């Protein structure tokens, strides 16, 4: 009885109080990130005559290129961020250092100098890389193995992400319209400072979660240098990595464009990641762990496809909104960043409903595995681009397109995201080997970043192929890809060895209590 009372004091609305600390921290961090993201591309293409003040005056192509690299790096750096937490600091301290770095980065962006623009982006890349994978891993650490509340806990956490996005895209757009670009960047910095203060003040609710790894816990651990040392002793795996490195260097010299060096560096990095993954696979002791590791890596392909389409919101869709959409509403021109807030607003409205739909489906014994939900989410999100095709047709017919197409597109994107993204976060915490938990979360965000780079490449090609071809192509590819994943669902589920079935081990009474409380 005493243990039950003590546990209840650490819970709020049926979930650990630590969830709400992480919820608020992530909310303000996402406010800062999405607030800056909402104005980044249109700031880069703004000229001296822009009503919000002079931007960088870049071409659309240059803006798409930087946007693609930035979004990719923000998440790819999650890999070293995860390693830092797993091997040295623990998730809790790594999140703290990441939050501090983000405050400095957003504050630097508020300075009206070119050097501050690039320095600020660099600091944000480092900060997100430390914070993003580790705070998500901490959410999973709040729940015991087999706790059916885990998926719903991630959905609640996801509301925090998107509440921050909603506030940012609403307020930052208004601030920029009134006081200019750098006031918007500065507002993002203030938000991140609030997130840092919330996190520091809520430490008492995070005891036992994300702590620094102890010598005992690291007794059978393998460091990253050791993994690469073992790679040197494995001729087959070493040969694979050497071939990939050679191709990467070749790509760096032969790719066209000013950023050819970036592609070369990216492929070299990915080649080393492939080598690391092969060695981690060899280190796993059981067939169950090995199979789960494989299906986890395969799920990252779904993540790349999903975010490669979804991230058009900050690139091609943002420019389309700014230049080709009739934004007049009752005599007032709606700022472009506010349209990105539609996604966050819909998430705030529908997150619990979508999570409850899948939870009820699962309780009834119907198909509701994480991979199935990710595939369905990809299909629904892809169908959202049907409305962007309609927007292009509208523009071609009348010289501007209606806002309703954007509203419908963002609605479909949101329902697809709610079915896929929070579930994929939870999926990683269920299947990842414990000693590589943060690293695998880092890989998930790196896959998200690669999706962002794909989005940037698609934006770059819009000038050559046109928006109609890009939007229609995204629709067709994502729907076919999602259907392919569903067709392969049974063998993929077998590789999980019932990891998600463990949630059904709770008694019926426990499950009913959890569903009632939520």
Coordinates of C-alpha atoms in Angstrom, one line a residue:
X1 CA 0.0 0.0 0.0
X2 CA 2.8 2.4 0.9
X3 CA 4.5 1.8 -2.4
X4 CA 1.3 2.4 -4.2
X5 CA 0.8 5.8 -2.4
X6 CA 4.4 6.8 -3.2
X7 CA 4.0 5.9 -6.8
X8 CA 0.7 7.9 -7.1
X9 CA 2.5 11.0 -5.7
X10 CA 4.9 10.7 -8.6
X11 CA 2.1 10.5 -11.2
X12 CA -0.3 13.1 -12.7
X13 CA -3.3 12.2 -14.8
X14 CA -2.2 8.6 -15.0
X15 CA 1.4 9.3 -16.2
X16 CA 4.7 10.0 -14.4
X17 CA 5.2 13.7 -13.5
X18 CA 8.5 13.6 -15.2
X19 CA 6.6 13.3 -18.5
X20 CA 5.2 16.8 -18.1
X21 CA 8.6 18.2 -17.3
X22 CA 10.0 16.7 -20.5
X23 CA 6.7 17.8 -22.2
X24 CA 7.3 21.5 -21.3
X25 CA 11.0 21.4 -22.0
X26 CA 10.4 20.0 -25.4
X27 CA 7.5 22.4 -26.0
X28 CA 9.8 25.4 -25.6
X29 CA 12.7 23.8 -27.5
X30 CA 10.3 23.1 -30.4
X31 CA 9.0 26.7 -30.1
X32 CA 12.5 27.9 -30.7
X33 CA 13.2 25.5 -33.5
X34 CA 10.0 25.8 -35.5
X35 CA 9.8 29.5 -34.9
X36 CA 13.2 29.8 -36.6
X37 CA 12.4 27.2 -39.2
X38 CA 9.2 29.0 -40.2
X39 CA 11.1 32.1 -41.3
X40 CA 14.4 30.6 -42.4
X41 CA 13.8 30.0 -46.1
X42 CA 11.8 33.2 -46.7
X43 CA 14.4 35.2 -44.8
X44 CA 17.1 33.8 -47.1
X45 CA 15.2 34.8 -50.2
X46 CA 14.0 38.2 -48.9
X47 CA 15.5 41.2 -50.8
X48 CA 16.1 44.7 -49.6
X49 CA 12.6 45.7 -50.6
X50 CA 10.9 43.0 -48.5
X51 CA 8.3 44.6 -46.2
X52 CA 9.8 42.6 -43.2
X53 CA 13.2 44.1 -43.9
X54 CA 16.2 43.0 -46.0
X55 CA 17.0 39.3 -45.8
X56 CA 20.0 37.6 -47.4
X57 CA 18.8 38.1 -51.0
X58 CA 19.6 34.5 -52.0
X59 CA 18.0 32.7 -54.9
X60 CA 15.4 30.0 -54.3
X61 CA 17.9 27.3 -55.3
X62 CA 20.5 28.5 -52.8
X63 CA 17.9 28.7 -50.0
X64 CA 16.6 25.1 -50.7
X65 CA 20.2 23.9 -50.7
X66 CA 21.0 25.4 -47.3
X67 CA 17.7 24.4 -45.9
X68 CA 18.3 20.7 -46.9
X69 CA 21.8 20.7 -45.4
X70 CA 20.6 22.4 -42.2
X71 CA 17.6 20.1 -41.6
X72 CA 19.8 17.1 -42.2
X73 CA 22.7 18.2 -40.0
X74 CA 20.3 19.2 -37.1
X75 CA 19.3 15.6 -36.9
X76 CA 22.4 13.7 -38.1
X77 CA 24.3 15.2 -35.2
X78 CA 21.9 13.2 -33.0
X79 CA 24.2 10.2 -33.6
X80 CA 27.2 11.7 -31.8
X81 CA 24.7 13.2 -29.3
X82 CA 23.4 9.7 -28.6
X83 CA 26.9 8.3 -28.2
X84 CA 27.8 11.1 -25.8
X85 CA 24.9 10.2 -23.6
X86 CA 25.3 6.4 -23.8
X87 CA 29.0 6.3 -23.2
X88 CA 29.8 9.4 -21.0
X89 CA 27.3 11.8 -19.7
X90 CA 24.0 10.1 -19.6
X91 CA 20.8 11.5 -21.2
X92 CA 20.0 13.9 -18.4
X93 CA 23.2 15.9 -18.5
X94 CA 23.5 15.8 -22.3
X95 CA 20.0 17.3 -22.6
X96 CA 21.1 20.1 -20.2
X97 CA 24.2 20.9 -22.3
X98 CA 22.1 20.8 -25.5
X99 CA 19.6 23.2 -24.1
X100 CA 22.3 25.7 -23.0
X101 CA 23.9 25.5 -26.5
X102 CA 20.5 26.1 -28.1
X103 CA 20.0 29.3 -26.0
X104 CA 23.4 30.5 -27.3
X105 CA 22.5 29.6 -30.9
X106 CA 19.2 31.3 -31.1
X107 CA 20.5 34.3 -29.3
X108 CA 23.3 34.6 -31.8
X109 CA 20.8 34.5 -34.7
X110 CA 19.3 37.6 -33.3
X111 CA 22.5 39.6 -34.2
X112 CA 22.2 41.3 -37.5
X113 CA 25.4 40.1 -39.0
X114 CA 26.2 37.5 -41.7
X115 CA 28.7 35.7 -39.4
X116 CA 26.0 35.5 -36.7
X117 CA 23.6 33.8 -39.1
X118 CA 26.0 30.9 -39.8
X119 CA 27.4 30.7 -36.3
X120 CA 23.9 30.6 -34.9
X121 CA 22.9 27.8 -37.2
X122 CA 26.0 25.9 -36.2
X123 CA 25.2 26.2 -32.5
X124 CA 21.6 25.1 -33.1
X125 CA 22.8 22.0 -35.0
X126 CA 25.0 21.0 -32.0
X127 CA 22.3 21.8 -29.4
X128 CA 19.5 19.8 -31.1
X129 CA 22.0 16.9 -31.7
X130 CA 22.5 16.7 -27.9
X131 CA 19.0 17.4 -26.8
X132 CA 16.6 15.7 -29.3
X133 CA 17.5 12.0 -29.1
X134 CA 18.2 12.0 -25.4
X135 CA 15.0 13.7 -24.2
X136 CA 13.0 11.2 -26.2
X137 CA 14.9 8.3 -24.7
X138 CA 14.2 9.7 -21.3
X139 CA 10.4 9.6 -22.0
X140 CA 10.7 5.9 -22.8
X141 CA 12.7 5.5 -19.5
X142 CA 9.8 6.8 -17.5
X143 CA 7.8 3.6 -18.2
X144 CA 8.5 0.0 -17.2
X145 CA 8.8 -2.7 -19.8
X146 CA 5.4 -3.8 -21.1
X147 CA 3.6 -0.7 -19.8
X148 CA 0.7 -0.1 -22.2
X149 CA 0.8 3.6 -21.4
X150 CA 4.0 4.1 -23.2
X151 CA 2.6 4.8 -26.7
X152 CA 0.1 7.2 -25.2
X153 CA 2.8 8.8 -23.1
X154 CA 4.7 9.5 -26.3
X155 CA 1.6 10.9 -27.9
X156 CA 1.2 13.3 -24.9
X157 CA 4.9 14.3 -25.3
X158 CA 4.2 14.8 -29.0
X159 CA 1.4 17.3 -28.1
X160 CA 4.1 19.3 -26.3
X161 CA 6.3 19.3 -29.4
X162 CA 3.4 20.6 -31.6
X163 CA 2.0 23.0 -29.0
X164 CA 5.4 24.7 -29.1
X165 CA 5.3 24.7 -32.9
X166 CA 1.8 26.1 -32.9
X167 CA 2.7 29.0 -30.6
X168 CA 5.9 29.7 -32.6
X169 CA 4.4 29.8 -36.0
X170 CA 1.6 32.0 -34.8
X171 CA 3.6 34.4 -32.7
X172 CA 6.9 34.6 -34.7
X173 CA 5.1 35.4 -37.9
X174 CA 3.4 38.3 -36.2
X175 CA 6.6 39.5 -34.5
X176 CA 8.5 39.5 -37.8
X177 CA 5.7 41.4 -39.5
X178 CA 5.9 44.1 -36.8
X179 CA 9.6 44.3 -35.9
X180 CA 11.5 42.4 -38.6
X181 CA 13.4 39.1 -39.1
X182 CA 15.9 39.3 -36.2
X183 CA 13.2 40.0 -33.7
X184 CA 11.7 36.7 -34.7
X185 CA 15.0 34.9 -34.2
X186 CA 15.4 36.6 -30.8
X187 CA 12.0 35.5 -29.7
X188 CA 13.0 31.9 -30.5
X189 CA 16.0 32.4 -28.1
X190 CA 13.8 33.6 -25.3
X191 CA 11.6 30.5 -25.7
X192 CA 14.6 28.2 -25.5
X193 CA 15.7 29.9 -22.3
X194 CA 12.2 29.1 -20.8
X195 CA 12.7 25.5 -21.8
X196 CA 16.1 25.4 -20.0
X197 CA 14.6 26.8 -16.8
X198 CA 11.7 24.3 -16.8
X199 CA 14.2 21.4 -17.3
X200 CA 16.4 22.6 -14.4
X201 CA 13.5 23.2 -12.1
X202 CA 11.9 19.7 -12.8
X203 CA 15.0 17.6 -12.0
X204 CA 13.4 16.1 -8.9
X205 CA 10.8 14.4 -11.1
X206 CA 13.5 12.8 -13.3
X207 CA 15.4 10.9 -10.6
X208 CA 16.5 7.5 -11.9
X209 CA 16.0 8.5 -15.5
X210 CA 18.8 9.2 -17.9
X211 CA 21.6 9.1 -15.3
X212 CA 25.2 8.9 -16.1
X213 CA 26.3 5.3 -16.9
X214 CA 28.0 3.7 -14.0
X215 CA 31.1 1.5 -14.1
X216 CA 28.8 -1.5 -13.4
X217 CA 26.5 -0.7 -16.2
X218 CA 29.5 -0.3 -18.5
X219 CA 31.1 -3.6 -17.5
X220 CA 30.2 -5.4 -20.7
X221 CA 29.9 -2.2 -22.8
X222 CA 31.7 -1.6 -26.0
X223 CA 33.0 1.8 -26.9
X224 CA 32.8 3.2 -30.4
X225 CA 36.7 3.1 -30.9
X226 CA 36.5 -0.6 -29.9
X227 CA 33.8 -1.2 -32.5
X228 CA 35.9 0.2 -35.2
X229 CA 38.9 -1.7 -33.8
X230 CA 36.9 -4.9 -34.3
X231 CA 36.0 -3.7 -37.8
X232 CA 39.7 -3.7 -38.7
X233 CA 39.8 -7.4 -37.7
X234 CA 36.9 -8.4 -39.9
X235 CA 38.0 -8.6 -43.6
X236 CA 34.5 -8.9 -45.0
X237 CA 33.0 -6.0 -43.1
X238 CA 36.1 -3.9 -43.5
X239 CA 36.0 -4.5 -47.3
X240 CA 32.4 -3.3 -47.5
X241 CA 33.3 -0.1 -45.6
X242 CA 36.4 0.5 -47.8
X243 CA 34.3 0.2 -51.0
X244 CA 31.7 2.6 -49.6
X245 CA 34.4 5.1 -48.6
X246 CA 36.0 4.9 -52.1
X247 CA 32.6 5.6 -53.7
X248 CA 32.0 8.5 -51.2
X249 CA 35.3 10.1 -52.1
X250 CA 34.5 9.6 -55.8
X251 CA 31.1 11.2 -55.3
X252 CA 32.7 14.2 -53.6
X253 CA 34.8 14.9 -56.7
X254 CA 32.2 14.2 -59.4
X255 CA 29.0 15.7 -58.1
X256 CA 28.0 18.9 -59.8
X257 CA 27.3 22.0 -57.8
X258 CA 29.1 24.2 -55.2
X259 CA 28.1 21.7 -52.4
X260 CA 29.8 18.7 -54.0
X261 CA 32.1 18.6 -51.0
X262 CA 29.2 18.3 -48.7
X263 CA 27.9 15.2 -50.5
X264 CA 31.3 13.6 -50.3
X265 CA 31.6 14.3 -46.5
X266 CA 28.0 13.0 -46.0
X267 CA 28.7 9.8 -47.8
X268 CA 31.9 9.3 -45.9
X269 CA 30.1 9.8 -42.7
X270 CA 27.3 7.4 -43.7
X271 CA 29.9 4.8 -44.7
X272 CA 31.4 4.9 -41.2
X273 CA 27.9 4.6 -39.7
X274 CA 27.3 1.5 -41.8
X275 CA 30.6 0.0 -40.4
X276 CA 29.5 0.9 -36.9
X277 CA 26.1 -0.7 -37.4
X278 CA 27.6 -3.9 -38.7
X279 CA 29.8 -4.2 -35.6
X280 CA 27.0 -3.5 -33.2
X281 CA 25.1 -6.3 -34.9
X282 CA 28.0 -8.6 -34.3
X283 CA 28.2 -7.6 -30.6
X284 CA 24.6 -8.5 -29.9
X285 CA 24.4 -11.8 -28.1
X286 CA 21.1 -13.4 -29.1
X287 CA 19.1 -14.0 -32.3
X288 CA 16.2 -12.0 -30.8
X289 CA 18.4 -8.9 -30.3
X290 CA 19.9 -9.3 -33.8
X291 CA 16.5 -9.6 -35.5
X292 CA 15.1 -6.7 -33.6
X293 CA 18.1 -4.6 -34.6
X294 CA 17.6 -5.4 -38.2
X295 CA 13.9 -4.5 -38.2
X296 CA 14.7 -1.3 -36.4
X297 CA 17.2 -0.3 -39.1
X298 CA 14.6 -1.2 -41.8
X299 CA 12.1 1.1 -40.1
X300 CA 14.5 4.0 -40.6
X301 CA 13.8 3.7 -44.3
X302 CA 10.1 4.4 -43.6
X303 CA 11.3 7.4 -41.6
X304 CA 13.4 8.8 -44.4
X305 CA 10.6 8.5 -46.9
X306 CA 8.0 10.0 -44.5
X307 CA 10.1 13.1 -43.6
X308 CA 11.5 13.5 -47.1
X309 CA 7.9 14.3 -48.1
X310 CA 6.7 16.0 -44.9
X311 CA 9.6 18.5 -44.7
X312 CA 8.4 20.2 -47.9
X313 CA 6.4 22.3 -45.3
X314 CA 9.5 24.3 -44.5
X315 CA 10.9 24.5 -48.0
X316 CA 8.9 24.2 -51.2
X317 CA 5.4 24.6 -49.6
X318 CA 6.7 27.6 -47.6
X319 CA 7.9 29.4 -50.8
X320 CA 4.7 28.4 -52.6
X321 CA 2.6 29.9 -49.8
X322 CA 4.7 33.1 -49.9
X323 CA 4.7 33.6 -53.7
X324 CA 1.6 31.9 -55.2
X325 CA -1.1 31.7 -52.5
X326 CA -3.9 34.2 -52.0
X327 CA -3.4 34.9 -48.2
X328 CA -6.0 37.6 -47.8
X329 CA -8.5 36.8 -45.0
X330 CA -11.2 39.4 -44.3
X331 CA -8.9 42.1 -45.6
X332 CA -5.8 40.9 -43.6
X333 CA -2.9 39.2 -45.3
X334 CA -2.0 36.1 -43.2
X335 CA 1.8 35.9 -42.6
X336 CA 3.3 32.8 -44.4
X337 CA 4.8 31.3 -41.2
X338 CA 1.3 31.0 -39.7
X339 CA 0.4 28.4 -42.3
X340 CA 3.0 26.0 -40.9
X341 CA 1.1 26.4 -37.6
X342 CA -1.8 24.5 -39.2
X343 CA 0.1 21.3 -38.7
X344 CA 0.7 22.0 -35.0
X345 CA -2.8 23.2 -34.5
X346 CA -4.3 20.0 -36.0
X347 CA -2.0 17.9 -33.9
X348 CA -3.1 19.6 -30.7
X349 CA -6.7 19.0 -31.6
X350 CA -6.4 15.4 -32.9
X351 CA -3.4 13.8 -31.1
X352 CA -5.4 12.2 -28.3
X353 CA -8.2 11.1 -30.7
X354 CA -5.8 9.4 -33.1
X355 CA -3.8 7.7 -30.2
X356 CA -7.1 6.5 -28.7
X357 CA -8.3 5.1 -32.0
X358 CA -5.1 3.0 -32.3
X359 CA -5.3 2.0 -28.7
X360 CA -8.9 0.8 -29.0
X361 CA -8.0 -1.0 -32.2
X362 CA -5.2 -2.8 -30.4
X363 CA -7.4 -3.7 -27.4
X364 CA -9.8 -5.3 -29.8
X365 CA -7.0 -7.5 -31.3
X366 CA -6.9 -5.8 -34.7
X367 CA -3.7 -5.0 -36.5
X368 CA -2.1 -2.0 -34.8
X369 CA 1.6 -2.8 -34.8
X370 CA 4.0 0.1 -35.0
X371 CA 5.2 -0.8 -38.5
X372 CA 1.6 -0.9 -39.7
X373 CA 0.9 2.5 -38.2
X374 CA 4.0 4.0 -39.8
X375 CA 3.0 2.6 -43.2
X376 CA -0.6 3.9 -42.9
X377 CA 0.7 7.3 -41.7
X378 CA 3.0 7.5 -44.7
X379 CA 0.2 6.8 -47.1
X380 CA -2.2 9.3 -45.5
X381 CA 0.6 12.0 -45.4
X382 CA 1.3 11.3 -49.0
X383 CA -2.3 11.8 -50.0
X384 CA -2.1 15.3 -48.6
X385 CA -0.1 16.3 -51.6
X386 CA -3.1 15.6 -53.8
X387 CA -4.4 19.0 -52.5
X388 CA -1.1 20.7 -53.4
X389 CA -1.6 19.3 -56.9
X390 CA -5.0 21.0 -56.8
X391 CA -3.3 24.2 -55.6
X392 CA -1.0 24.2 -58.6
X393 CA -4.0 23.7 -61.0
X394 CA -5.8 26.6 -59.2
X395 CA -2.8 28.9 -59.7
X396 CA -2.4 28.0 -63.3
X397 CA -6.0 28.7 -64.0
X398 CA -6.3 32.0 -62.1
X399 CA -2.9 33.4 -61.2
X400 CA -3.2 32.5 -57.5
X401 CA -4.3 29.5 -55.4
X402 CA -6.8 29.4 -52.6
X403 CA -5.7 28.9 -48.9
X404 CA -8.1 26.0 -48.6
X405 CA -5.7 23.7 -50.5
X406 CA -3.0 24.4 -47.9
X407 CA -5.4 23.7 -45.0
X408 CA -6.5 20.4 -46.5
X409 CA -2.9 19.4 -47.2
X410 CA -1.7 20.2 -43.7
X411 CA -4.7 18.3 -42.3
X412 CA -3.8 15.1 -44.1
X413 CA -0.1 15.6 -43.3
X414 CA -1.1 15.9 -39.6
X415 CA -3.2 12.7 -39.4
X416 CA -0.4 10.8 -41.2
X417 CA 2.2 12.3 -38.8
X418 CA 0.1 11.3 -35.7
X419 CA -0.2 7.8 -36.9
X420 CA 3.5 7.5 -37.7
X421 CA 5.9 9.7 -35.8
X422 CA 5.1 9.3 -32.1
X423 CA 4.8 5.6 -32.7
X424 CA 8.2 5.3 -34.3
X425 CA 9.7 7.0 -31.2
X426 CA 8.1 4.5 -28.9
X427 CA 9.1 1.6 -31.3
X428 CA 12.8 2.5 -30.8
X429 CA 12.5 2.4 -27.0
X430 CA 10.9 -1.1 -27.2
X431 CA 13.4 -2.7 -29.6
X432 CA 16.7 -0.9 -29.2
X433 CA 19.4 -2.8 -27.2
X434 CA 19.6 -1.1 -23.8
X435 CA 23.3 -0.1 -24.0
X436 CA 22.8 1.5 -27.4
X437 CA 19.4 3.1 -26.6
X438 CA 20.4 6.7 -27.2
X439 CA 22.6 5.9 -30.2
X440 CA 19.6 4.2 -31.9
X441 CA 17.4 7.2 -31.0
X442 CA 20.1 9.3 -32.6
X443 CA 20.0 7.1 -35.7
X444 CA 16.2 7.7 -35.9
X445 CA 16.7 11.4 -35.9
X446 CA 19.6 11.1 -38.4
X447 CA 17.1 9.3 -40.6
X448 CA 14.7 12.2 -40.1
X449 CA 17.5 14.5 -41.1
X450 CA 18.3 12.5 -44.2
X451 CA 14.6 12.9 -45.0
X452 CA 15.0 16.7 -44.6
X453 CA 17.9 16.6 -47.1
X454 CA 15.7 14.7 -49.6
X455 CA 13.1 17.4 -49.1
X456 CA 15.7 20.0 -49.9
X457 CA 16.8 18.1 -53.1
X458 CA 13.1 17.9 -54.2
X459 CA 12.8 21.6 -53.7
X460 CA 15.9 22.3 -55.7
X461 CA 14.5 20.3 -58.6
X462 CA 11.1 22.1 -58.6
X463 CA 12.6 24.8 -60.8
X464 CA 13.4 22.2 -63.5
X465 CA 10.4 19.9 -63.2
X466 CA 7.7 22.2 -61.8
X467 CA 5.7 22.0 -58.6
X468 CA 3.0 19.9 -60.2
X469 CA 5.4 17.1 -61.0
X470 CA 7.1 17.2 -57.6
X471 CA 3.8 17.2 -55.6
X472 CA 2.2 14.4 -57.8
X473 CA 5.4 12.4 -57.7
X474 CA 5.5 12.6 -53.9
X475 CA 1.9 11.4 -53.7
X476 CA 2.5 8.4 -56.0
X477 CA 5.8 7.3 -54.4
X478 CA 4.6 7.5 -50.8
X479 CA 1.4 5.6 -51.4
X480 CA 3.2 2.8 -53.2
X481 CA 5.9 2.7 -50.6
X482 CA 3.4 2.5 -47.8
X483 CA 1.5 -0.3 -49.5
X484 CA 4.8 -2.2 -50.0
X485 CA 5.5 -2.0 -46.3
X486 CA 2.1 -3.4 -45.5
X487 CA 2.6 -6.2 -47.9
X488 CA 5.8 -7.1 -46.0
X489 CA 4.2 -6.7 -42.6
X490 CA 4.2 -10.3 -41.5
X491 CA 7.9 -11.0 -42.0
X492 CA 8.8 -7.7 -40.5
X493 CA 6.7 -8.4 -37.4
X494 CA 8.3 -11.8 -37.0
X495 CA 11.7 -10.0 -36.6
X496 CA 10.4 -8.1 -33.6
X497 CA 9.9 -11.4 -31.7
X498 CA 6.7 -10.2 -30.0
X499 CA 8.3 -7.0 -28.5
X500 CA 5.0 -5.2 -28.8
X501 CA 3.0 -8.2 -27.6
X502 CA 4.6 -7.9 -24.2
X503 CA 2.3 -4.9 -23.6
X504 CA -0.6 -7.4 -23.6
X505 CA 0.9 -9.1 -20.5
X506 CA -0.8 -6.5 -18.3
X507 CA -3.9 -7.9 -16.6
X508 CA -7.3 -6.9 -18.1
X509 CA -8.0 -4.9 -14.9
X510 CA -4.7 -2.9 -15.3
X511 CA -5.4 -2.2 -18.9
X512 CA -9.0 -1.0 -18.2
X513 CA -7.7 1.3 -15.5
X514 CA -5.1 2.8 -17.8
X515 CA -7.6 3.3 -20.6
X516 CA -10.0 4.9 -18.2
X517 CA -7.4 7.3 -16.7
X518 CA -6.4 8.4 -20.2

